[in-house]
Amino acid sequence: MLSVSAALLLTLAWVHQAQTLYFHIGETEKKCFIEEIPDETMVIGKYRTQLWDKQSGSFLPSTPGLGMHVEIKDPDTKIILSRQYGSDGRFTFTSHTPGEHQICLHSNSTKMALFAGGKLRVHLDIQVGEHTNNYPEIAAKDKLTELQLRVRQLLDQVEQIQKEQNYQRYREERFRMTSESTNQRVLWWSIAQTLILIVTGIWQMKHLKSFFEAKKLV
């Protein structure tokens, strides 16, 4: 089984940005990243792998047979993408539910004797929202002037900002509902404690009265 430790679960604030990073992964490791994404937002991920070479003491490009398995879950833990890719790959998905999406990667090391006991470096690039658009390609395809292309970019940015604002309102509403639910539970718990104290006090008074009457002290 794949071992997933809490230390490998990284929370990244990448909304509306293109971020590139690299991380090391062992033979049986699985690394997951959490990305907060508004609904109806496209996400593109690209990666390339390098395998540690003991002879040269450095990371070299991986062999074609070494690949990565990519699994993506939405905020409801529903798997929206689960696929095996090669040593270099590109994956794409569109969010349909706003919230935290989990992106997990692990190697097919069990099928590669070369990687047994080795270490793999993965370079990961994730693009969210309007950063997924290839504007030079769009300009060439639609024959847009520089001004038209700039207007197109601004419109895409405005649309993405609106999605982000809707997502922030969604988060605020969920937080408010959680706070109200917590406050209501605290209130009912306080009332229950008060009732228990009153009932206990009454029972103690009756018990003491019965005790004194039995001893003919009252």
Short mmCIF file of C-alpha atoms in Angstrom, two decimals, residues 9-21 32-38 43 99-101 103 124 126-129 131 164 167-168 171:
data_model
loop_
_atom_site.label_atom_id
_atom_site.label_comp_id
_atom_site.label_asym_id
_atom_site.label_seq_id
_atom_site.Cartn_x
_atom_site.Cartn_y
_atom_site.Cartn_z
CA LEU A 9 -0.05 16.92 2.53
CA LEU A 10 0.73 20.47 1.41
CA THR A 11 -1.72 23.31 1.23
CA LEU A 12 -0.92 25.68 -1.63
CA ALA A 13 -2.35 29.13 -2.28
CA TRP A 14 -2.22 29.19 -6.06
CA VAL A 15 -5.53 30.77 -7.01
CA HIS A 16 -5.11 32.74 -10.29
CA GLN A 17 -1.39 32.08 -10.42
CA ALA A 18 0.92 29.76 -12.29
CA GLN A 19 3.29 28.05 -9.87
CA THR A 20 6.21 25.74 -10.55
CA LEU A 21 7.86 23.60 -7.91
CA CYS A 32 -0.83 15.22 -2.36
CA PHE A 33 -1.52 18.91 -2.81
CA ILE A 34 -4.63 20.86 -1.92
CA GLU A 35 -5.79 23.52 -4.34
CA GLU A 36 -8.70 25.84 -3.58
CA ILE A 37 -10.55 26.29 -6.86
CA PRO A 38 -13.79 28.13 -7.72
CA VAL A 43 -6.83 23.62 -14.26
CA GLY A 99 -13.60 24.21 -2.69
CA GLU A 100 -10.47 22.24 -1.90
CA HIS A 101 -9.40 19.84 -4.63
CA ILE A 103 -4.15 16.44 -6.40
CA LEU A 124 5.24 20.19 -11.22
CA ILE A 126 -0.06 23.97 -12.12
CA GLN A 127 -1.99 26.69 -13.92
CA VAL A 128 -5.43 27.85 -12.79
CA GLY A 129 -8.07 29.97 -14.45
CA HIS A 131 -3.47 31.21 -16.95
CA GLU A 164 -13.26 33.97 -7.20
CA TYR A 167 -16.21 31.34 -4.21
CA GLN A 168 -15.27 33.72 -1.36
CA ARG A 171 -16.81 30.16 1.84
#
